Amino acid sequence: PAWEPQVPEYRRKGPPEAKVVIAEFSDFQCPACALAAPHLKSILDLFPGKIAVIFKHRAWDFHPHARQAAAAAECAGKGGKFWDFHDRLFTSQSQWSVLASTAASREVFAGMAKELGLEPAPFAACLADPATDALVAADLKEAEQKWVNSTPTFLIGGRRFVGATQLRTLGLNQVENMLKKS
């Protein structure tokens, strides 16, 4: 069997019995990752009920707000809003990624959470909880073990596709071929 990444249920989109699983290693502060997000959504829309997407964090050290964005997404996920928060982070990336301090981005993320209907106190407590960062750290370790050296990287049926263009072309071909075989 192909490698099946383990993630909390809220970081999985699509049916559990999906014929094809796309594992995405992504960084919320990475412009290429933001560009890939709509392509991934369109692939999901092309094959309703047949594909699942699993999100894995690959927050780079050189992106000062990425790890905190990942932790905030985890906290949103615990409140049932991971994918909404995921989309919001990517669509507003140009605003928060240029902030001067992580304190400023923390405020922006708390505001996003509140807009999505998440309670501020539990969200803040989750962000402060070391277990939240440990979830992100576990993904980073897994990314290193899988030799994920750029973002976004998509693993589909044991094959690696890097960036939006490869996802949209070769990755889509891989998905179609896997669905024909099943």
PDB file of N, CA and C in Angstrom, residues 23-110:
ATOM      1  N   ALA A  23      -1.675  14.066  -0.729  1.00  0.00           N
ATOM      2  CA  ALA A  23      -1.080  14.648   0.476  1.00  0.00           C
ATOM      3  C   ALA A  23      -0.340  15.907   0.049  1.00  0.00           C
ATOM      4  N   GLU A  24      -0.712  17.014   0.657  1.00  0.00           N
ATOM      5  CA  GLU A  24      -0.099  18.297   0.310  1.00  0.00           C
ATOM      6  C   GLU A  24       0.763  18.763   1.473  1.00  0.00           C
ATOM      7  N   PHE A  25       2.038  19.018   1.191  1.00  0.00           N
ATOM      8  CA  PHE A  25       2.921  19.658   2.168  1.00  0.00           C
ATOM      9  C   PHE A  25       2.971  21.131   1.781  1.00  0.00           C
ATOM     10  N   SER A  26       2.535  21.990   2.709  1.00  0.00           N
ATOM     11  CA  SER A  26       2.350  23.389   2.353  1.00  0.00           C
ATOM     12  C   SER A  26       2.741  24.327   3.487  1.00  0.00           C
ATOM     13  N   ASP A  27       3.024  25.569   3.131  1.00  0.00           N
ATOM     14  CA  ASP A  27       3.414  26.623   4.059  1.00  0.00           C
ATOM     15  C   ASP A  27       2.472  27.798   3.799  1.00  0.00           C
ATOM     16  N   PHE A  28       1.751  28.236   4.826  1.00  0.00           N
ATOM     17  CA  PHE A  28       0.754  29.291   4.632  1.00  0.00           C
ATOM     18  C   PHE A  28       1.351  30.632   4.197  1.00  0.00           C
ATOM     19  N   GLN A  29       2.666  30.834   4.419  1.00  0.00           N
ATOM     20  CA  GLN A  29       3.285  32.094   4.018  1.00  0.00           C
ATOM     21  C   GLN A  29       3.974  31.984   2.658  1.00  0.00           C
ATOM     22  N   CYS A  30       3.877  30.851   2.013  1.00  0.00           N
ATOM     23  CA  CYS A  30       4.533  30.600   0.728  1.00  0.00           C
ATOM     24  C   CYS A  30       3.622  31.049  -0.415  1.00  0.00           C
ATOM     25  N   PRO A  31       4.072  32.022  -1.233  1.00  0.00           N
ATOM     26  CA  PRO A  31       3.243  32.509  -2.338  1.00  0.00           C
ATOM     27  C   PRO A  31       2.876  31.402  -3.340  1.00  0.00           C
ATOM     28  N   ALA A  32       3.788  30.478  -3.616  1.00  0.00           N
ATOM     29  CA  ALA A  32       3.497  29.380  -4.550  1.00  0.00           C
ATOM     30  C   ALA A  32       2.394  28.469  -3.998  1.00  0.00           C
ATOM     31  N   CYS A  33       2.354  28.319  -2.675  1.00  0.00           N
ATOM     32  CA  CYS A  33       1.314  27.494  -2.051  1.00  0.00           C
ATOM     33  C   CYS A  33      -0.050  28.158  -2.221  1.00  0.00           C
ATOM     34  N   ALA A  34      -0.084  29.478  -2.062  1.00  0.00           N
ATOM     35  CA  ALA A  34      -1.340  30.218  -2.250  1.00  0.00           C
ATOM     36  C   ALA A  34      -1.816  30.075  -3.697  1.00  0.00           C
ATOM     37  N   LEU A  35      -0.881  30.072  -4.658  1.00  0.00           N
ATOM     38  CA  LEU A  35      -1.239  29.917  -6.072  1.00  0.00           C
ATOM     39  C   LEU A  35      -1.787  28.519  -6.361  1.00  0.00           C
ATOM     40  N   ALA A  36      -1.277  27.522  -5.645  1.00  0.00           N
ATOM     41  CA  ALA A  36      -1.694  26.134  -5.894  1.00  0.00           C
ATOM     42  C   ALA A  36      -3.069  25.815  -5.311  1.00  0.00           C
ATOM     43  N   ALA A  37      -3.474  26.532  -4.259  1.00  0.00           N
ATOM     44  CA  ALA A  37      -4.720  26.209  -3.554  1.00  0.00           C
ATOM     45  C   ALA A  37      -5.949  26.131  -4.480  1.00  0.00           C
ATOM     46  N   PRO A  38      -6.170  27.097  -5.385  1.00  0.00           N
ATOM     47  CA  PRO A  38      -7.341  26.997  -6.266  1.00  0.00           C
ATOM     48  C   PRO A  38      -7.262  25.791  -7.223  1.00  0.00           C
ATOM     49  N   HIS A  39      -6.035  25.427  -7.649  1.00  0.00           N
ATOM     50  CA  HIS A  39      -5.884  24.279  -8.554  1.00  0.00           C
ATOM     51  C   HIS A  39      -6.255  22.986  -7.842  1.00  0.00           C
ATOM     52  N   LEU A  40      -5.846  22.880  -6.581  1.00  0.00           N
ATOM     53  CA  LEU A  40      -6.178  21.695  -5.792  1.00  0.00           C
ATOM     54  C   LEU A  40      -7.699  21.593  -5.630  1.00  0.00           C
ATOM     55  N   LYS A  41      -8.317  22.734  -5.360  1.00  0.00           N
ATOM     56  CA  LYS A  41      -9.774  22.764  -5.210  1.00  0.00           C
ATOM     57  C   LYS A  41     -10.459  22.345  -6.514  1.00  0.00           C
ATOM     58  N   SER A  42      -9.945  22.799  -7.657  1.00  0.00           N
ATOM     59  CA  SER A  42     -10.586  22.440  -8.926  1.00  0.00           C
ATOM     60  C   SER A  42     -10.428  20.951  -9.229  1.00  0.00           C
ATOM     61  N   ILE A  43      -9.315  20.343  -8.831  1.00  0.00           N
ATOM     62  CA  ILE A  43      -9.148  18.892  -9.015  1.00  0.00           C
ATOM     63  C   ILE A  43     -10.158  18.142  -8.147  1.00  0.00           C
ATOM     64  N   LEU A  44     -10.325  18.604  -6.904  1.00  0.00           N
ATOM     65  CA  LEU A  44     -11.338  17.995  -6.030  1.00  0.00           C
ATOM     66  C   LEU A  44     -12.728  18.103  -6.661  1.00  0.00           C
ATOM     67  N   ASP A  45     -13.031  19.277  -7.223  1.00  0.00           N
ATOM     68  CA  ASP A  45     -14.343  19.515  -7.820  1.00  0.00           C
ATOM     69  C   ASP A  45     -14.576  18.668  -9.083  1.00  0.00           C
ATOM     70  N   LEU A  46     -13.488  18.350  -9.808  1.00  0.00           N
ATOM     71  CA  LEU A  46     -13.594  17.541 -11.027  1.00  0.00           C
ATOM     72  C   LEU A  46     -14.042  16.109 -10.741  1.00  0.00           C
ATOM     73  N   PHE A  47     -13.649  15.599  -9.573  1.00  0.00           N
ATOM     74  CA  PHE A  47     -13.923  14.201  -9.233  1.00  0.00           C
ATOM     75  C   PHE A  47     -14.619  14.109  -7.879  1.00  0.00           C
ATOM     76  N   PRO A  48     -15.853  14.615  -7.786  1.00  0.00           N
ATOM     77  CA  PRO A  48     -16.514  14.640  -6.480  1.00  0.00           C
ATOM     78  C   PRO A  48     -16.659  13.240  -5.877  1.00  0.00           C
ATOM     79  N   GLY A  49     -16.296  13.121  -4.619  1.00  0.00           N
ATOM     80  CA  GLY A  49     -16.447  11.868  -3.901  1.00  0.00           C
ATOM     81  C   GLY A  49     -15.387  10.826  -4.182  1.00  0.00           C
ATOM     82  N   LYS A  50     -14.423  11.135  -5.060  1.00  0.00           N
ATOM     83  CA  LYS A  50     -13.416  10.133  -5.424  1.00  0.00           C
ATOM     84  C   LYS A  50     -12.023  10.471  -4.920  1.00  0.00           C
ATOM     85  N   ILE A  51     -11.847  11.704  -4.457  1.00  0.00           N
ATOM     86  CA  ILE A  51     -10.515  12.166  -4.046  1.00  0.00           C
ATOM     87  C   ILE A  51     -10.576  12.722  -2.635  1.00  0.00           C
ATOM     88  N   ALA A  52      -9.499  12.483  -1.908  1.00  0.00           N
ATOM     89  CA  ALA A  52      -9.339  13.128  -0.598  1.00  0.00           C
ATOM     90  C   ALA A  52      -8.044  13.915  -0.626  1.00  0.00           C
ATOM     91  N   VAL A  53      -8.029  15.011   0.094  1.00  0.00           N
ATOM     92  CA  VAL A  53      -6.824  15.823   0.254  1.00  0.00           C
ATOM     93  C   VAL A  53      -6.461  15.817   1.726  1.00  0.00           C
ATOM     94  N   ILE A  54      -5.189  15.630   1.973  1.00  0.00           N
ATOM     95  CA  ILE A  54      -4.674  15.665   3.340  1.00  0.00           C
ATOM     96  C   ILE A  54      -3.652  16.785   3.408  1.00  0.00           C
ATOM     97  N   PHE A  55      -3.819  17.659   4.369  1.00  0.00           N
ATOM     98  CA  PHE A  55      -2.924  18.806   4.511  1.00  0.00           C
ATOM     99  C   PHE A  55      -1.849  18.515   5.551  1.00  0.00           C
ATOM    100  N   LYS A  56      -0.579  18.717   5.148  1.00  0.00           N
ATOM    101  CA  LYS A  56       0.564  18.559   6.049  1.00  0.00           C
ATOM    102  C   LYS A  56       1.318  19.894   6.104  1.00  0.00           C
ATOM    103  N   HIS A  57       1.715  20.294   7.300  1.00  0.00           N
ATOM    104  CA  HIS A  57       2.448  21.562   7.455  1.00  0.00           C
ATOM    105  C   HIS A  57       3.905  21.400   7.039  1.00  0.00           C
ATOM    106  N   ARG A  58       4.378  22.368   6.245  1.00  0.00           N
ATOM    107  CA  ARG A  58       5.807  22.483   5.939  1.00  0.00           C
ATOM    108  C   ARG A  58       6.160  23.959   6.080  1.00  0.00           C
ATOM    109  N   ALA A  59       6.052  24.457   7.318  1.00  0.00           N
ATOM    110  CA  ALA A  59       6.328  25.870   7.595  1.00  0.00           C
ATOM    111  C   ALA A  59       7.842  26.095   7.591  1.00  0.00           C
ATOM    112  N   TRP A  60       8.299  26.950   6.713  1.00  0.00           N
ATOM    113  CA  TRP A  60       9.736  27.219   6.581  1.00  0.00           C
ATOM    114  C   TRP A  60      10.208  28.226   7.619  1.00  0.00           C
ATOM    115  N   ASP A  61      11.416  28.018   8.128  1.00  0.00           N
ATOM    116  CA  ASP A  61      12.010  28.936   9.111  1.00  0.00           C
ATOM    117  C   ASP A  61      12.178  30.344   8.547  1.00  0.00           C
ATOM    118  N   PHE A  62      12.429  30.454   7.251  1.00  0.00           N
ATOM    119  CA  PHE A  62      12.663  31.775   6.653  1.00  0.00           C
ATOM    120  C   PHE A  62      11.366  32.554   6.420  1.00  0.00           C
ATOM    121  N   HIS A  63      10.235  31.962   6.721  1.00  0.00           N
ATOM    122  CA  HIS A  63       8.962  32.674   6.699  1.00  0.00           C
ATOM    123  C   HIS A  63       8.579  32.947   8.158  1.00  0.00           C
ATOM    124  N   PRO A  64       8.773  34.184   8.633  1.00  0.00           N
ATOM    125  CA  PRO A  64       8.630  34.467  10.063  1.00  0.00           C
ATOM    126  C   PRO A  64       7.245  34.205  10.661  1.00  0.00           C
ATOM    127  N   HIS A  65       6.203  34.212   9.842  1.00  0.00           N
ATOM    128  CA  HIS A  65       4.852  34.019  10.379  1.00  0.00           C
ATOM    129  C   HIS A  65       4.273  32.632  10.073  1.00  0.00           C
ATOM    130  N   ALA A  66       5.011  31.807   9.336  1.00  0.00           N
ATOM    131  CA  ALA A  66       4.471  30.537   8.843  1.00  0.00           C
ATOM    132  C   ALA A  66       4.123  29.555   9.956  1.00  0.00           C
ATOM    133  N   ARG A  67       5.019  29.422  10.919  1.00  0.00           N
ATOM    134  CA  ARG A  67       4.765  28.432  11.970  1.00  0.00           C
ATOM    135  C   ARG A  67       3.571  28.849  12.826  1.00  0.00           C
ATOM    136  N   GLN A  68       3.481  30.145  13.082  1.00  0.00           N
ATOM    137  CA  GLN A  68       2.333  30.639  13.852  1.00  0.00           C
ATOM    138  C   GLN A  68       1.033  30.503  13.048  1.00  0.00           C
ATOM    139  N   ALA A  69       1.115  30.705  11.745  1.00  0.00           N
ATOM    140  CA  ALA A  69      -0.071  30.518  10.899  1.00  0.00           C
ATOM    141  C   ALA A  69      -0.506  29.051  10.941  1.00  0.00           C
ATOM    142  N   ALA A  70       0.464  28.144  10.921  1.00  0.00           N
ATOM    143  CA  ALA A  70       0.165  26.712  10.991  1.00  0.00           C
ATOM    144  C   ALA A  70      -0.512  26.377  12.324  1.00  0.00           C
ATOM    145  N   ALA A  71       0.026  26.919  13.411  1.00  0.00           N
ATOM    146  CA  ALA A  71      -0.565  26.671  14.735  1.00  0.00           C
ATOM    147  C   ALA A  71      -1.986  27.241  14.801  1.00  0.00           C
ATOM    148  N   ALA A  72      -2.172  28.428  14.232  1.00  0.00           N
ATOM    149  CA  ALA A  72      -3.506  29.044  14.227  1.00  0.00           C
ATOM    150  C   ALA A  72      -4.490  28.191  13.422  1.00  0.00           C
ATOM    151  N   ALA A  73      -4.017  27.634  12.309  1.00  0.00           N
ATOM    152  CA  ALA A  73      -4.877  26.760  11.502  1.00  0.00           C
ATOM    153  C   ALA A  73      -5.255  25.506  12.290  1.00  0.00           C
ATOM    154  N   GLU A  74      -4.303  24.981  13.070  1.00  0.00           N
ATOM    155  CA  GLU A  74      -4.598  23.821  13.929  1.00  0.00           C
ATOM    156  C   GLU A  74      -5.713  24.168  14.914  1.00  0.00           C
ATOM    157  N   CYS A  75      -5.597  25.339  15.523  1.00  0.00           N
ATOM    158  CA  CYS A  75      -6.602  25.761  16.515  1.00  0.00           C
ATOM    159  C   CYS A  75      -7.957  25.974  15.847  1.00  0.00           C
ATOM    160  N   ALA A  76      -7.938  26.527  14.635  1.00  0.00           N
ATOM    161  CA  ALA A  76      -9.191  26.687  13.886  1.00  0.00           C
ATOM    162  C   ALA A  76      -9.770  25.302  13.583  1.00  0.00           C
ATOM    163  N   GLY A  77      -8.888  24.355  13.265  1.00  0.00           N
ATOM    164  CA  GLY A  77      -9.319  22.991  12.976  1.00  0.00           C
ATOM    165  C   GLY A  77     -10.005  22.344  14.164  1.00  0.00           C
ATOM    166  N   LYS A  78      -9.462  22.583  15.341  1.00  0.00           N
ATOM    167  CA  LYS A  78     -10.070  22.022  16.549  1.00  0.00           C
ATOM    168  C   LYS A  78     -11.461  22.601  16.770  1.00  0.00           C
ATOM    169  N   GLY A  79     -11.696  23.787  16.213  1.00  0.00           N
ATOM    170  CA  GLY A  79     -13.023  24.407  16.299  1.00  0.00           C
ATOM    171  C   GLY A  79     -13.884  24.118  15.076  1.00  0.00           C
ATOM    172  N   GLY A  80     -13.427  23.184  14.227  1.00  0.00           N
ATOM    173  CA  GLY A  80     -14.206  22.801  13.050  1.00  0.00           C
ATOM    174  C   GLY A  80     -14.083  23.724  11.856  1.00  0.00           C
ATOM    175  N   LYS A  81     -13.053  24.579  11.849  1.00  0.00           N
ATOM    176  CA  LYS A  81     -12.934  25.578  10.777  1.00  0.00           C
ATOM    177  C   LYS A  81     -11.582  25.527  10.056  1.00  0.00           C
ATOM    178  N   PHE A  82     -10.911  24.365  10.028  1.00  0.00           N
ATOM    179  CA  PHE A  82      -9.576  24.303   9.426  1.00  0.00           C
ATOM    180  C   PHE A  82      -9.575  24.802   7.976  1.00  0.00           C
ATOM    181  N   TRP A  83     -10.439  24.240   7.136  1.00  0.00           N
ATOM    182  CA  TRP A  83     -10.393  24.577   5.709  1.00  0.00           C
ATOM    183  C   TRP A  83     -10.823  26.018   5.453  1.00  0.00           C
ATOM    184  N   ASP A  84     -11.753  26.537   6.244  1.00  0.00           N
ATOM    185  CA  ASP A  84     -12.134  27.949   6.113  1.00  0.00           C
ATOM    186  C   ASP A  84     -10.938  28.841   6.451  1.00  0.00           C
ATOM    187  N   PHE A  85     -10.244  28.478   7.532  1.00  0.00           N
ATOM    188  CA  PHE A  85      -9.083  29.262   7.976  1.00  0.00           C
ATOM    189  C   PHE A  85      -7.956  29.139   6.948  1.00  0.00           C
ATOM    190  N   HIS A  86      -7.750  27.933   6.454  1.00  0.00           N
ATOM    191  CA  HIS A  86      -6.763  27.634   5.408  1.00  0.00           C
ATOM    192  C   HIS A  86      -6.988  28.580   4.217  1.00  0.00           C
ATOM    193  N   ASP A  87      -8.233  28.639   3.732  1.00  0.00           N
ATOM    194  CA  ASP A  87      -8.547  29.484   2.579  1.00  0.00           C
ATOM    195  C   ASP A  87      -8.316  30.957   2.900  1.00  0.00           C
ATOM    196  N   ARG A  88      -8.724  31.374   4.077  1.00  0.00           N
ATOM    197  CA  ARG A  88      -8.571  32.778   4.495  1.00  0.00           C
ATOM    198  C   ARG A  88      -7.090  33.154   4.589  1.00  0.00           C
ATOM    199  N   LEU A  89      -6.264  32.250   5.141  1.00  0.00           N
ATOM    200  CA  LEU A  89      -4.825  32.527   5.233  1.00  0.00           C
ATOM    201  C   LEU A  89      -4.229  32.753   3.842  1.00  0.00           C
ATOM    202  N   PHE A  90      -4.592  31.911   2.896  1.00  0.00           N
ATOM    203  CA  PHE A  90      -4.040  32.053   1.548  1.00  0.00           C
ATOM    204  C   PHE A  90      -4.579  33.291   0.834  1.00  0.00           C
ATOM    205  N   THR A  91      -5.864  33.578   0.947  1.00  0.00           N
ATOM    206  CA  THR A  91      -6.405  34.728   0.222  1.00  0.00           C
ATOM    207  C   THR A  91      -5.937  36.060   0.811  1.00  0.00           C
ATOM    208  N   SER A  92      -5.578  36.076   2.096  1.00  0.00           N
ATOM    209  CA  SER A  92      -5.121  37.327   2.720  1.00  0.00           C
ATOM    210  C   SER A  92      -3.607  37.325   2.988  1.00  0.00           C
ATOM    211  N   GLN A  93      -2.911  36.367   2.400  1.00  0.00           N
ATOM    212  CA  GLN A  93      -1.470  36.206   2.647  1.00  0.00           C
ATOM    213  C   GLN A  93      -0.674  37.500   2.434  1.00  0.00           C
ATOM    214  N   SER A  94      -0.986  38.240   1.379  1.00  0.00           N
ATOM    215  CA  SER A  94      -0.204  39.449   1.081  1.00  0.00           C
ATOM    216  C   SER A  94      -0.327  40.489   2.191  1.00  0.00           C
ATOM    217  N   GLN A  95      -1.419  40.467   2.958  1.00  0.00           N
ATOM    218  CA  GLN A  95      -1.573  41.429   4.052  1.00  0.00           C
ATOM    219  C   GLN A  95      -0.790  41.009   5.295  1.00  0.00           C
ATOM    220  N   TRP A  96      -0.951  39.764   5.742  1.00  0.00           N
ATOM    221  CA  TRP A  96      -0.318  39.374   7.014  1.00  0.00           C
ATOM    222  C   TRP A  96       1.135  38.947   6.875  1.00  0.00           C
ATOM    223  N   SER A  97       1.558  38.509   5.706  1.00  0.00           N
ATOM    224  CA  SER A  97       2.930  38.002   5.575  1.00  0.00           C
ATOM    225  C   SER A  97       3.980  39.108   5.660  1.00  0.00           C
ATOM    226  N   VAL A  98       3.558  40.354   5.473  1.00  0.00           N
ATOM    227  CA  VAL A  98       4.512  41.466   5.511  1.00  0.00           C
ATOM    228  C   VAL A  98       4.566  42.153   6.872  1.00  0.00           C
ATOM    229  N   LEU A  99       3.788  41.664   7.839  1.00  0.00           N
ATOM    230  CA  LEU A  99       3.767  42.299   9.159  1.00  0.00           C
ATOM    231  C   LEU A  99       5.143  42.228   9.812  1.00  0.00           C
ATOM    232  N   ALA A 100       5.439  43.257  10.605  1.00  0.00           N
ATOM    233  CA  ALA A 100       6.775  43.387  11.192  1.00  0.00           C
ATOM    234  C   ALA A 100       7.050  42.423  12.342  1.00  0.00           C
ATOM    235  N   SER A 101       5.995  41.994  13.032  1.00  0.00           N
ATOM    236  CA  SER A 101       6.219  41.149  14.203  1.00  0.00           C
ATOM    237  C   SER A 101       5.246  39.985  14.263  1.00  0.00           C
ATOM    238  N   THR A 102       5.642  38.933  14.974  1.00  0.00           N
ATOM    239  CA  THR A 102       4.735  37.800  15.148  1.00  0.00           C
ATOM    240  C   THR A 102       3.580  38.184  16.072  1.00  0.00           C
ATOM    241  N   ALA A 103       3.794  39.181  16.930  1.00  0.00           N
ATOM    242  CA  ALA A 103       2.690  39.663  17.776  1.00  0.00           C
ATOM    243  C   ALA A 103       1.587  40.243  16.888  1.00  0.00           C
ATOM    244  N   ALA A 104       1.994  40.969  15.845  1.00  0.00           N
ATOM    245  CA  ALA A 104       1.021  41.566  14.925  1.00  0.00           C
ATOM    246  C   ALA A 104       0.276  40.480  14.147  1.00  0.00           C
ATOM    247  N   SER A 105       0.999  39.465  13.682  1.00  0.00           N
ATOM    248  CA  SER A 105       0.310  38.410  12.928  1.00  0.00           C
ATOM    249  C   SER A 105      -0.588  37.591  13.849  1.00  0.00           C
ATOM    250  N   ARG A 106      -0.173  37.405  15.113  1.00  0.00           N
ATOM    251  CA  ARG A 106      -1.017  36.675  16.068  1.00  0.00           C
ATOM    252  C   ARG A 106      -2.362  37.388  16.208  1.00  0.00           C
ATOM    253  N   GLU A 107      -2.318  38.722  16.253  1.00  0.00           N
ATOM    254  CA  GLU A 107      -3.554  39.513  16.352  1.00  0.00           C
ATOM    255  C   GLU A 107      -4.439  39.322  15.121  1.00  0.00           C
ATOM    256  N   VAL A 108      -3.804  39.331  13.946  1.00  0.00           N
ATOM    257  CA  VAL A 108      -4.547  39.139  12.696  1.00  0.00           C
ATOM    258  C   VAL A 108      -5.198  37.752  12.683  1.00  0.00           C
ATOM    259  N   PHE A 109      -4.442  36.719  13.097  1.00  0.00           N
ATOM    260  CA  PHE A 109      -4.985  35.358  13.106  1.00  0.00           C
ATOM    261  C   PHE A 109      -6.139  35.232  14.098  1.00  0.00           C
ATOM    262  N   ALA A 110      -6.015  35.891  15.251  1.00  0.00           N
ATOM    263  CA  ALA A 110      -7.102  35.876  16.246  1.00  0.00           C
ATOM    264  C   ALA A 110      -8.349  36.548  15.660  1.00  0.00           C
TER     265      ALA A 110
END
